[in-house]
Coordinates of C-alpha atoms (C1' of nucleotides) and ligand atoms in Angstrom, one line a residue:
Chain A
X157 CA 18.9 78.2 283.6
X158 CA 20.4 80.8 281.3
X159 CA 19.1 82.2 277.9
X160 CA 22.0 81.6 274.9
X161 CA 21.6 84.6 271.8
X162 CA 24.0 83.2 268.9
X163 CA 24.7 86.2 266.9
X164 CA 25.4 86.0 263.2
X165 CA 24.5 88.8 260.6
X166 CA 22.8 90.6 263.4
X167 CA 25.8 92.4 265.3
X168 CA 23.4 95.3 266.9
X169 CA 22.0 95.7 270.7
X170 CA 19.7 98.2 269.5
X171 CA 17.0 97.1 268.2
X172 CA 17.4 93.3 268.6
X173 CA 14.3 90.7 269.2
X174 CA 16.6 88.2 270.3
X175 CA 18.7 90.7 272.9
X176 CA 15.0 91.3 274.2
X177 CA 12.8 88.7 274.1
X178 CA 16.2 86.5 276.1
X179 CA 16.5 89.4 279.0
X180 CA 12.7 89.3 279.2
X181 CA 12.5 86.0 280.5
X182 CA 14.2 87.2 283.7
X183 CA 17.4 84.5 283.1
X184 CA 20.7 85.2 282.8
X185 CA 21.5 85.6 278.9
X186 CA 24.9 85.2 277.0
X187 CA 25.6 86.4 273.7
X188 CA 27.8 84.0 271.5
X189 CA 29.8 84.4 268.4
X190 CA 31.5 81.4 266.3
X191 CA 33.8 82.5 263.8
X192 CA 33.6 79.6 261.2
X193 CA 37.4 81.0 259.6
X194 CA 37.5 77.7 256.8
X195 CA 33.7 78.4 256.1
X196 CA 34.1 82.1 255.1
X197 CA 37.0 81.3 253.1
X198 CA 34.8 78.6 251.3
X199 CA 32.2 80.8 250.6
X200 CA 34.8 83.7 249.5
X201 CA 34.7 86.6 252.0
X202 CA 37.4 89.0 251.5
X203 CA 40.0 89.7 253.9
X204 CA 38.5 93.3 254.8
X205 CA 35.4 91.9 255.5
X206 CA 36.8 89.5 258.2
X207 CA 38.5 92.5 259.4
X208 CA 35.7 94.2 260.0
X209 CA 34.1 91.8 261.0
X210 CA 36.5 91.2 263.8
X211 CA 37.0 94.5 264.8
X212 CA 33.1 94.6 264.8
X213 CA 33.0 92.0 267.6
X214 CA 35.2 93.7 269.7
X215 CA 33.0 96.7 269.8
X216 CA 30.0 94.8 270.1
X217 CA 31.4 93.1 273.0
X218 CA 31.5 96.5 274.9
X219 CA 28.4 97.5 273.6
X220 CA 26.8 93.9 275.5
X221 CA 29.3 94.7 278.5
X222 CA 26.9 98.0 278.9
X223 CA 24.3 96.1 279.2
X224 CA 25.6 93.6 281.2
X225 CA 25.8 90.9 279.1
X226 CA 28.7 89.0 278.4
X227 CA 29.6 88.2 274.7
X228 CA 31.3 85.0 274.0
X229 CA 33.5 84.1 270.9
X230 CA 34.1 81.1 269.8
X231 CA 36.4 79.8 266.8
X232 CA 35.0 76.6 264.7
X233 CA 36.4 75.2 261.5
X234 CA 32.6 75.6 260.0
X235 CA 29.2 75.1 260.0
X236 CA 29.1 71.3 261.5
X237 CA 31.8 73.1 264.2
X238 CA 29.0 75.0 265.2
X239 CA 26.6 72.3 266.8
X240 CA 29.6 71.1 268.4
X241 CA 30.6 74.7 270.4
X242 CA 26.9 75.4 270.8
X243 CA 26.2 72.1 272.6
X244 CA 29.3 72.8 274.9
X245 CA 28.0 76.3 275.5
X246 CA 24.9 74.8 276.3
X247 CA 26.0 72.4 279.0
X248 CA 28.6 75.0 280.1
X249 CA 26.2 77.8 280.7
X250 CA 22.9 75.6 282.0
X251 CA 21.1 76.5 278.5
X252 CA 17.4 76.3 278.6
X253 CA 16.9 77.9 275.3
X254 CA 19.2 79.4 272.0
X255 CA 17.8 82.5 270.4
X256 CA 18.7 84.0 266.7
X257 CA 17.9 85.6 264.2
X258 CA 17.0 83.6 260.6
X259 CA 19.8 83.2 258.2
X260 CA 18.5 82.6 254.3
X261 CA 20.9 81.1 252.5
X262 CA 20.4 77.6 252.0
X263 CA 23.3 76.3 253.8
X264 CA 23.0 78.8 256.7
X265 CA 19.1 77.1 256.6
X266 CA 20.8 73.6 256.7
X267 CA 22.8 74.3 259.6
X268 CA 20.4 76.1 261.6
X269 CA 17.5 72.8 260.6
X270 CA 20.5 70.3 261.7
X271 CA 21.1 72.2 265.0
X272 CA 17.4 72.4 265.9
X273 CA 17.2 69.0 265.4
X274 CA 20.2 68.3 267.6
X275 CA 18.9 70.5 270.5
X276 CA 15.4 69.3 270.5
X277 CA 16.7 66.1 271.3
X278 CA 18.3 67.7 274.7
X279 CA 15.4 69.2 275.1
X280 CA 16.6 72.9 274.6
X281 CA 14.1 74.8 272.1
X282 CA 15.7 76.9 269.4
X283 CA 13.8 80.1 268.7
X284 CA 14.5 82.3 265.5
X285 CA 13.8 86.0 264.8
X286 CA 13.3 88.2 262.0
X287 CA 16.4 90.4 262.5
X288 CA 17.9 91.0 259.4
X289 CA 15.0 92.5 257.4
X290 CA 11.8 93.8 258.4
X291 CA 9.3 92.1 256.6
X292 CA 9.8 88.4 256.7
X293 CA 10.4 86.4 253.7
X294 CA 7.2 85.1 252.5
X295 CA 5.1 87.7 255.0
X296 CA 3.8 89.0 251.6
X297 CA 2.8 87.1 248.6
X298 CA 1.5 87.3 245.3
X299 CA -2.6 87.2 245.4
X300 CA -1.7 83.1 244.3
X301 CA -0.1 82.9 247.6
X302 CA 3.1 83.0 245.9
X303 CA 6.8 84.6 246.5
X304 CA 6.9 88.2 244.1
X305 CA 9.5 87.6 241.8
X306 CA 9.0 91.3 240.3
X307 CA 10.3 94.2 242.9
X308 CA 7.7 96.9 241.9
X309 CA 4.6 95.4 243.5
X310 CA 6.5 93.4 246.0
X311 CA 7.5 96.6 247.0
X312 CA 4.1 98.3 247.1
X313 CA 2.9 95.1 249.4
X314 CA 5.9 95.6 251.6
X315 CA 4.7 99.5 252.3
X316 CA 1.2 98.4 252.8
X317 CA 2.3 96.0 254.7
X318 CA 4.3 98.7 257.1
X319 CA 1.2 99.6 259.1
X320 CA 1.4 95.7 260.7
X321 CA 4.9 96.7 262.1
X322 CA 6.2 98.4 265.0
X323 CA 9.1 101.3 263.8
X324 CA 10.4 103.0 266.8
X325 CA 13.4 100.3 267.5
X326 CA 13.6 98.6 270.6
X327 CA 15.8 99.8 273.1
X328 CA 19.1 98.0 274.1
X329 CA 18.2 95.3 277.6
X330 CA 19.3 95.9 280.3
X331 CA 20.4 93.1 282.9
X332 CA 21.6 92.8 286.3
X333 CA 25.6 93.1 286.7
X334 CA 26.7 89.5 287.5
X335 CA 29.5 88.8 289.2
X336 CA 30.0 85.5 288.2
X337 CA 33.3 85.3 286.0
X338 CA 32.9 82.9 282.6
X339 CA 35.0 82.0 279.9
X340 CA 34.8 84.7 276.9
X341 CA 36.7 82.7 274.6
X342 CA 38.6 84.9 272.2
X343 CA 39.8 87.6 274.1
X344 CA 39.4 91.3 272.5
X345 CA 43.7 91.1 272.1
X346 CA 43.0 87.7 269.8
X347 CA 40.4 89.3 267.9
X348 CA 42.8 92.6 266.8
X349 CA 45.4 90.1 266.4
X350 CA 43.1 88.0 263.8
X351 CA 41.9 91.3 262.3
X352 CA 45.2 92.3 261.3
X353 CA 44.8 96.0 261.6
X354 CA 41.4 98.3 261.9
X355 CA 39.2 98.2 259.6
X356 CA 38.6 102.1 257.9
X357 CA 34.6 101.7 258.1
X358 CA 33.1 102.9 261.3
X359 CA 32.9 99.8 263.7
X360 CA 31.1 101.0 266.8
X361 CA 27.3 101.4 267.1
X362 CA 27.5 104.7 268.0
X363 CA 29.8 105.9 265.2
X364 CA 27.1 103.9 262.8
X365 CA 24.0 105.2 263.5
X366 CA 25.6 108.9 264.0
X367 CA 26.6 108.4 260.4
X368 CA 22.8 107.1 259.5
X369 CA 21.7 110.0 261.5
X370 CA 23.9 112.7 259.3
X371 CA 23.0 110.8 256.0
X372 CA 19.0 111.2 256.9
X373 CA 19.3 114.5 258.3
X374 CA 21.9 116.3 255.6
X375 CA 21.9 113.8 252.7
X376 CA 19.2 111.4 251.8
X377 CA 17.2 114.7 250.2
X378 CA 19.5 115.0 247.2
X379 CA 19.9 111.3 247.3
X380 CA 17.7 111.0 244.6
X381 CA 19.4 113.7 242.2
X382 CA 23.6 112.5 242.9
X383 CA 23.0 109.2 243.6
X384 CA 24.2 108.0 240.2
X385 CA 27.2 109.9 240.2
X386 CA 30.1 107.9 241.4
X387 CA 32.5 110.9 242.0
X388 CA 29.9 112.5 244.4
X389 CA 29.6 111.4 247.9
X390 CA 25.4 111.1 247.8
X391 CA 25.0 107.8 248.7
X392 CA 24.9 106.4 252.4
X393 CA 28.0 104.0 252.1
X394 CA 25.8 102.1 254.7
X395 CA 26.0 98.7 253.1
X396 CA 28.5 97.4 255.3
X397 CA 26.6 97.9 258.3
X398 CA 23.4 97.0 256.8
X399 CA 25.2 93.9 255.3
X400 CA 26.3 93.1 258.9
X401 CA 23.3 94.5 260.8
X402 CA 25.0 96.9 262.7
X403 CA 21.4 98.8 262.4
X404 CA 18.1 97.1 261.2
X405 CA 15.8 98.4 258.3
X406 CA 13.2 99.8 261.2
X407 CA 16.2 102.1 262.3
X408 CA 16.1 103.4 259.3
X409 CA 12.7 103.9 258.2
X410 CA 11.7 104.9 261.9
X411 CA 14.5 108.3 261.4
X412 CA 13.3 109.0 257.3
X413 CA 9.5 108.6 258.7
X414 CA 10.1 111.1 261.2
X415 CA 12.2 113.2 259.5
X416 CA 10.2 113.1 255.9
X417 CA 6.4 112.0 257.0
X418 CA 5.0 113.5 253.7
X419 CA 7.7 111.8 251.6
X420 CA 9.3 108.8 252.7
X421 CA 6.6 106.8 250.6
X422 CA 7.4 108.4 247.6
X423 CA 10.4 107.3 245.4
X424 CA 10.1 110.3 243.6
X425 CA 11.6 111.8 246.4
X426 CA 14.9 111.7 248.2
X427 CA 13.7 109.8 251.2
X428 CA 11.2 107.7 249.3
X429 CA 14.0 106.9 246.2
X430 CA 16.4 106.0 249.3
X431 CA 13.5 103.6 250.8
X432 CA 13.7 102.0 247.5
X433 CA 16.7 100.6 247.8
X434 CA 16.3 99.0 251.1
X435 CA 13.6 97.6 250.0
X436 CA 15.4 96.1 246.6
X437 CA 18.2 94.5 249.6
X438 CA 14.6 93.0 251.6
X439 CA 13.2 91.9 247.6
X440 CA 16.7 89.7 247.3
X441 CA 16.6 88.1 250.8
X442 CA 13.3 87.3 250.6
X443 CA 14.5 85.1 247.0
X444 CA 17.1 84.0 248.9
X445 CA 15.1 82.6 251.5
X446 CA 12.4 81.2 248.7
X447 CA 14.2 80.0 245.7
X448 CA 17.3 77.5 246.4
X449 CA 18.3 77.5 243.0
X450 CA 20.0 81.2 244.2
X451 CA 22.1 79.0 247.2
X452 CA 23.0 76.6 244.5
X453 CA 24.4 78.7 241.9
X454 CA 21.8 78.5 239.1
X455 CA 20.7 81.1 236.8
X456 CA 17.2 82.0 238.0
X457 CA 15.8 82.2 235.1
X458 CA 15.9 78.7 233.4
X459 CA 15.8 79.7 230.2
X460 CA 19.3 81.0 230.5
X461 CA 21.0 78.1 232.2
X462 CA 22.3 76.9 228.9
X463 CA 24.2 79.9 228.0
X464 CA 27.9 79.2 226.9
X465 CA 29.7 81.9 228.8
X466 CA 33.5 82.0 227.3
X467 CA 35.8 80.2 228.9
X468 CA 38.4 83.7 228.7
X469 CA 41.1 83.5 231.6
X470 CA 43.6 86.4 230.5
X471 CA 40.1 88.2 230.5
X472 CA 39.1 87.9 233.9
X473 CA 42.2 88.6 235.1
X474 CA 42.3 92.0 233.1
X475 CA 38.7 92.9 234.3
X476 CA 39.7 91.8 238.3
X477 CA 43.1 93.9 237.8
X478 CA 41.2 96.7 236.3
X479 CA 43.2 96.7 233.0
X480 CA 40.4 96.0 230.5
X481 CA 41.2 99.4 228.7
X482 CA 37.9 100.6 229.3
X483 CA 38.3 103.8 232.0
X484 CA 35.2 103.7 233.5
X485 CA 35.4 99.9 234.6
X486 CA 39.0 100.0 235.5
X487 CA 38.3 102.7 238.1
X488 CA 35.6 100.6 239.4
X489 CA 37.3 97.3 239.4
X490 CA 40.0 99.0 241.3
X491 CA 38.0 101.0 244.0
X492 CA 36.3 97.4 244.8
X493 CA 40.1 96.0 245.0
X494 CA 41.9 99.4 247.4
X495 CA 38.5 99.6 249.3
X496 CA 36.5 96.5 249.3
X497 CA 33.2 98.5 247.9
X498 CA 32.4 99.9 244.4
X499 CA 29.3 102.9 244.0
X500 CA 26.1 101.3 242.6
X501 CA 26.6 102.6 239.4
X502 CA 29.7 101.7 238.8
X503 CA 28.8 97.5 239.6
X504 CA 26.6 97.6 237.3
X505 CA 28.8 99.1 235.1
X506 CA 31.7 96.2 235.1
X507 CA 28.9 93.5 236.1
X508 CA 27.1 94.2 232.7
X509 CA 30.7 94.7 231.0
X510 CA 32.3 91.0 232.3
X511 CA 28.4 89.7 231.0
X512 CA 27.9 90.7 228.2
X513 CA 30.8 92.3 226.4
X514 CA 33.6 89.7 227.5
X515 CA 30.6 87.0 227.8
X516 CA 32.4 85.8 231.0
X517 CA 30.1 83.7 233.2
X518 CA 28.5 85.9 235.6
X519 CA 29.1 83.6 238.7
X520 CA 32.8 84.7 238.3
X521 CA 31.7 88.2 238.7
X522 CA 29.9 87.2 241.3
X523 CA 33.2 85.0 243.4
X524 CA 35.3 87.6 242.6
X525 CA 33.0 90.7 244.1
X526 CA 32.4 88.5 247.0
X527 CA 36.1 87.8 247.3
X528 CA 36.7 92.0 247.4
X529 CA 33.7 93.4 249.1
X530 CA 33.4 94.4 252.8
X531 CA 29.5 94.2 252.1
X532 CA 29.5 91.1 250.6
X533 CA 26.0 89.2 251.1
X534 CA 24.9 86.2 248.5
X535 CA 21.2 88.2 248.1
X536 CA 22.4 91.2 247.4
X537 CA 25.6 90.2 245.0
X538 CA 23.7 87.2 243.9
X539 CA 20.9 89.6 242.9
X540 CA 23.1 92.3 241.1
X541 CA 24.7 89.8 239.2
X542 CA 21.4 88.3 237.9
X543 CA 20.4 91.5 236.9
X544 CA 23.4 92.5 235.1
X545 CA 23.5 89.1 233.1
X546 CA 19.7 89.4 232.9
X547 CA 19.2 85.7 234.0
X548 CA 17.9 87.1 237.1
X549 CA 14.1 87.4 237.8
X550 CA 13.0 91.0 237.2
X551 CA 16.3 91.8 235.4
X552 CA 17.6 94.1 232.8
X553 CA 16.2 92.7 229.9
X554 CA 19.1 91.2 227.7
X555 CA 19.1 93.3 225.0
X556 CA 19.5 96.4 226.9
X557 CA 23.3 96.0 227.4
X558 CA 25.3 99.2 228.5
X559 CA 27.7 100.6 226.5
X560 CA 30.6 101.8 229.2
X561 CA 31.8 104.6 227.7
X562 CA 28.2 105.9 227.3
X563 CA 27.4 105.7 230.7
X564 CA 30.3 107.1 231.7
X565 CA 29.8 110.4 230.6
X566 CA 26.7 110.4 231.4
X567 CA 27.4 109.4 235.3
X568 CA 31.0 111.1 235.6
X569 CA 31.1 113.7 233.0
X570 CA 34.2 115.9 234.5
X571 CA 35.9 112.5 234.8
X572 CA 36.6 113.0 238.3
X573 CA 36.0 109.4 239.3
X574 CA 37.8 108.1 236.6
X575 CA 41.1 110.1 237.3
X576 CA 40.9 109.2 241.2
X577 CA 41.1 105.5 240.5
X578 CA 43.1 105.5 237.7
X579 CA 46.4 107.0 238.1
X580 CA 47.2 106.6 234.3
X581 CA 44.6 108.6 233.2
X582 CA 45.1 111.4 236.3
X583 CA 46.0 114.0 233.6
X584 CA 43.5 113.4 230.9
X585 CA 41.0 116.0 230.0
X586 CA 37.4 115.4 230.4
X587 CA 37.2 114.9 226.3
X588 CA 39.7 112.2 226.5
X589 CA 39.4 110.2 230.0
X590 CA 36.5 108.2 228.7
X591 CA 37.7 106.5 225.6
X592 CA 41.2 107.9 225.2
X593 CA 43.2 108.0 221.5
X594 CA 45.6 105.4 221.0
X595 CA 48.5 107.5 221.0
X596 CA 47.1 109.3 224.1
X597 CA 46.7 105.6 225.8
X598 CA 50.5 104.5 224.4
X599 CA 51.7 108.1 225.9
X600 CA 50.5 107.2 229.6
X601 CA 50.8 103.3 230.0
X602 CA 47.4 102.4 229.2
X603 CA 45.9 99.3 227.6
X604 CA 44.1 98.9 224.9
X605 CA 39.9 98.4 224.8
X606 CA 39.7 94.6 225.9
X607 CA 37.5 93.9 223.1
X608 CA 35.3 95.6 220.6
X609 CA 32.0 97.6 222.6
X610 CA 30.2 97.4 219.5
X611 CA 30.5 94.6 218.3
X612 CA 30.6 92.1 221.6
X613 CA 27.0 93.5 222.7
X614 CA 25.4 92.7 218.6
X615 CA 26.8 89.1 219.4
X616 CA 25.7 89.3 223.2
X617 CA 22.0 90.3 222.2
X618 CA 22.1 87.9 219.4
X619 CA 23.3 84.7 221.5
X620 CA 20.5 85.6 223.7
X621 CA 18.1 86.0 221.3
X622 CA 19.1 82.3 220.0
X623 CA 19.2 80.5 222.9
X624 CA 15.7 82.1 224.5
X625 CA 14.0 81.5 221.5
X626 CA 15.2 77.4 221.5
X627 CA 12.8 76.9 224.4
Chain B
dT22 C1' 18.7 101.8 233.2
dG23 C1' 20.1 100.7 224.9
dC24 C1' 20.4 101.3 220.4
dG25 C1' 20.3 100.5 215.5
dA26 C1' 17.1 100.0 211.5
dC27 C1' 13.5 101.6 209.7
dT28 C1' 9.4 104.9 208.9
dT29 C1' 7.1 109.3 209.2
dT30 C1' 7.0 114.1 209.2
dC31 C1' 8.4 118.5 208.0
dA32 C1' 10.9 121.8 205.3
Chain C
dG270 C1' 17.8 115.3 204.6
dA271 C1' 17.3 116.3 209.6
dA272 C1' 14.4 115.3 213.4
dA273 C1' 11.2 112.6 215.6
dG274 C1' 8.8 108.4 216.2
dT275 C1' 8.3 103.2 216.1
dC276 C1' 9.9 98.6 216.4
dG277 C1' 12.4 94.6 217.8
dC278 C1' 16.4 92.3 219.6
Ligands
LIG702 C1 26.8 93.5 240.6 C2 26.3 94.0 241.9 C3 26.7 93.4 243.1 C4 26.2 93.9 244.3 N1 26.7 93.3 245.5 C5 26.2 93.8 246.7 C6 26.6 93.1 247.9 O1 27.3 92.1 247.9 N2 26.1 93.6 249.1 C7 25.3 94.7 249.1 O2 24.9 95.1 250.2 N3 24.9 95.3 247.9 C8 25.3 94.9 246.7 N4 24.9 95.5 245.6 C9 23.9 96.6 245.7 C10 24.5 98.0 245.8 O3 25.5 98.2 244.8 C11 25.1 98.3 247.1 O4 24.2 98.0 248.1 C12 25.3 99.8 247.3 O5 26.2 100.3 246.3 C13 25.9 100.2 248.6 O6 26.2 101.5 248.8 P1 25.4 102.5 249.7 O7 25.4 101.9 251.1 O8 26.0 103.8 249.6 O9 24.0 102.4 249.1 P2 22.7 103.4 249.2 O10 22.5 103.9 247.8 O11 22.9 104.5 250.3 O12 21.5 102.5 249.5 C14 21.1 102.2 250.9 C15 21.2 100.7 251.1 O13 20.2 100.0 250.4 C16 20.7 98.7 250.0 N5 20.8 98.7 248.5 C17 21.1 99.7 247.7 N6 21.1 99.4 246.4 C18 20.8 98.0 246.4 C19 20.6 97.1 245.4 N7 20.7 97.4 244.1 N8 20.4 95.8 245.8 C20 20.2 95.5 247.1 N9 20.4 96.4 248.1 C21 20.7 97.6 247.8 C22 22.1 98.6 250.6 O14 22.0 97.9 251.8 C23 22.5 100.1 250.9 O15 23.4 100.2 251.9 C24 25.4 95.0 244.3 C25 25.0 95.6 243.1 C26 25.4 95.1 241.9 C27 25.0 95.8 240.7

DNA sequence: TGCGACTTTCA
DNA sequence: GAAAGTCGC
């Protein structure tokens, strides 16, 4: 009898409950991968994210080969495929038990129910980890017992709650060399063939936590000063490993608590401002995992769900092409489309310009940043969209729209972003990149403001004010 | 991590 | 009448 791990957003050896509870029972253990190619398309992952993905596997496939565990991949057309390849892999392999780590959203919960069920009726128990965040969804509450909707005191809760959990990572398993030769499935030639190239963020484990390792050591203490800045390279660009869980939270905290024991608690510092923001990715998951209305597309608060976004498509289209006319959001708009991720600053930038200037429904933001990003992940997106609309729990509060041209010369004053992304403007001067003339904007090829800054937020705050109030 | 309308304070 | 403060969307 053999021990099955079924690897999903979870692609570490470091640091793995499943990796290590499976080699402790003494069995042989597989690892096992099913690429579910019509299911990512459905649910909009960009190209560069399958690709690195893909590449991903390959490396983590020698990364298992070190410890002497063979990684097998699978291709299924979706989530039903999956019961069908597991069950095979079961019988196959002489399963006695299929380990994982939890998924949240609510379909990846419906699967994973439907394929408990399935096995349980073979007799083969299904056991689920935490693996993708550190504290649990619904491991802290409210003092009602119910899920914080409001990050600040959900994230004091999840550092009092740190002293419950063991930091210094578990190490990769190791098992015995077998000699028995299985089927791999996908062989690592398929998998760059799929890929279609290599993917330009670092794929290996090594190369990732090296790179954590250098931000912690070199970066994260002017994290909190540059971090807004979009033209300065101060934040960790660690999303896509995070997003893929190349490394787990407890990597993390275990190096900034070493590193920065006096600060790491404190957002007012570097470390503790850094800490922050992993805990605002565990604050989404942990609504993912609580409140389906995120899986099913509603806006969280209800409140909002009558909203009349404009129906605008030459709009879209000019905010996903970048050509809105507005400098700061057309850099943005085409970093997310050359690179497949945009700076922080920047997202919320052209989320809160699509919302509320162009009053385009936010769950096209949302498809379209999905359908770009190499970090894609429903909390996280899901939860940056909400905020920007301000139909999210905990959001920016509706009236407090940006103004685009504001923020960007407040967050890339020299212009330096602006001018890498957007070739037209290259040669502007830092007085004119933001909001150029017209006959400056005629002279280099660029468009016209979209619409009016103005007056589109009066009649975004005052369309919110009307349709709050009707409740 | 908003901003315009309005009031108060000071010269 | 400028600057600083307050209010409400
Ligand atoms: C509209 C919008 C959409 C977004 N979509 C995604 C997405 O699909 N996937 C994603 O990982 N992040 C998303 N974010 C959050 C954030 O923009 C990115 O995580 C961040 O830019 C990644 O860069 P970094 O790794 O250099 O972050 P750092 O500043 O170094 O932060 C460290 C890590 O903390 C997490 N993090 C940071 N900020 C946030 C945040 N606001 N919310 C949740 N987690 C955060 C990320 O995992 C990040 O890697 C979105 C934000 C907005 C406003």
């Amino acid at each position: 009898m053999a021990k099955l791990v079924w690897f999903r957003h979870d692609l570490r050896t470091l640091d793995n409950p499943m990796l290590n509870y499976a080699c402790r029972s003494g069995q042989p253990v597989y690892g096992c991968y099913l690429i579910t190619a019509q299911q990512w398309q459905r649910q909009n992952h960009s190209p560069l994210r399958n690709q690195y993905v893909l590449n991903r596997l390959s490396a983590l496939r020698q990364e298992l080969a070190d410890c002497h565990i063979p990684l097998i991949i699978k291709s299924c057309d979706d989530y039903d495929g999956c019961l069908y390849e597991l069950e095979q892999l079961c019988m196959q392999l002489a399963i006695d038990e299929v380990v994982m780590g939890a998924e949240y959203g609510l379909w990846e919960r419906q699967r994973d129910e439907k394929i408990h069920a399935a096995l349980a009726t073979q007799s083969i128990p299904m056991t689920r980890f935490t693996s993708q965040v550190l504290v649990a969804p619904g491991e802290v509450t409210t003092a009602q017992g119910q899920p914080y909707r409001v990050f600040t005191p959900f994230s004091k809760a999840w550092k009092a709650q740190l002293s419950l959990h063991e930091l210094s990572p578990l190490a990769a398993p190791k098992q015995h060399p077998q000699n028995t030769k299985i089927d791999e499935g996908l062989s690592d030639a398929q998998l760059t063939r799929f890929a279609g190239g290599e993917s330009c963020w670092p794929v290996t484990q090594e190369q990732v936590l090296n790179h954590l390792n250098l931000f912690v050591k070199q970066k994260v203490s002017h994290y909190q000063q540059w971090r807004d800045f979009p033209s300065e390279p101060a934040t960790s660009r660690l999303s896509v490993a995070l997003a893929h869980g190349v490394f787990s939270t407890a990597q993390a905290l275990h190096l900034l608590q070493q590193s920065y024991p006096e600060q790491y608690l404190d957002p007012k510092t570097g470390p503790g401002c850094w800490l922050n923001e992993l805990i605002w990715r565990e604050f989404y998951i942990q609504l993912l995992a609580q409140f389906d209305t995120i899986s099913q597309g509603l806006a969280f608060k209800s409140e909002t769900r009558a909203i009349q976004w404009e129906q605008n498509p030459a709009a879209l289209t000019a905010w996903q092409q970048g050509k809105t006319g507005i400098p700061i959001v057309d850099a943005g708009m085409r970093q997310l489309n050359e690179i497949g991720w945009m700076h922080n600053r920047v997202r919320m930038i052209c989320a809160s310009f699509l919302c509320k200037n162009l009053w385009l429904d936010w769950r096209e933001g949302e498809k379209y940043f999905m359908s770009k990003l190499i970090d894609g992940h429903l909390a996280s997106n899901n939860g940056g969209w909400q905020w920007s609309a301000s139909t999210g729990t905990d959001a920016a509060p509706y009236f407090r729209v940006f103004n685009p041209i504001s923020q960007s010369q407040k967050f890339d004053p020299q212009g330096d972003y602006i001018r890498h992304w957007v070739n037209e403007l290259a040669s502007l001067s830092a007085a004119q990149i933001h909001d150029p003339d017209n006959t400056v904007r005629q002279k280099v090829n660029y468009p016209q403001p979209l619409v009016d800054l103005k007056q589109s937020r009066k009649q975004a705050i005052a369309r919110f004010a009307a349709q709050t109030k009707r409740d």
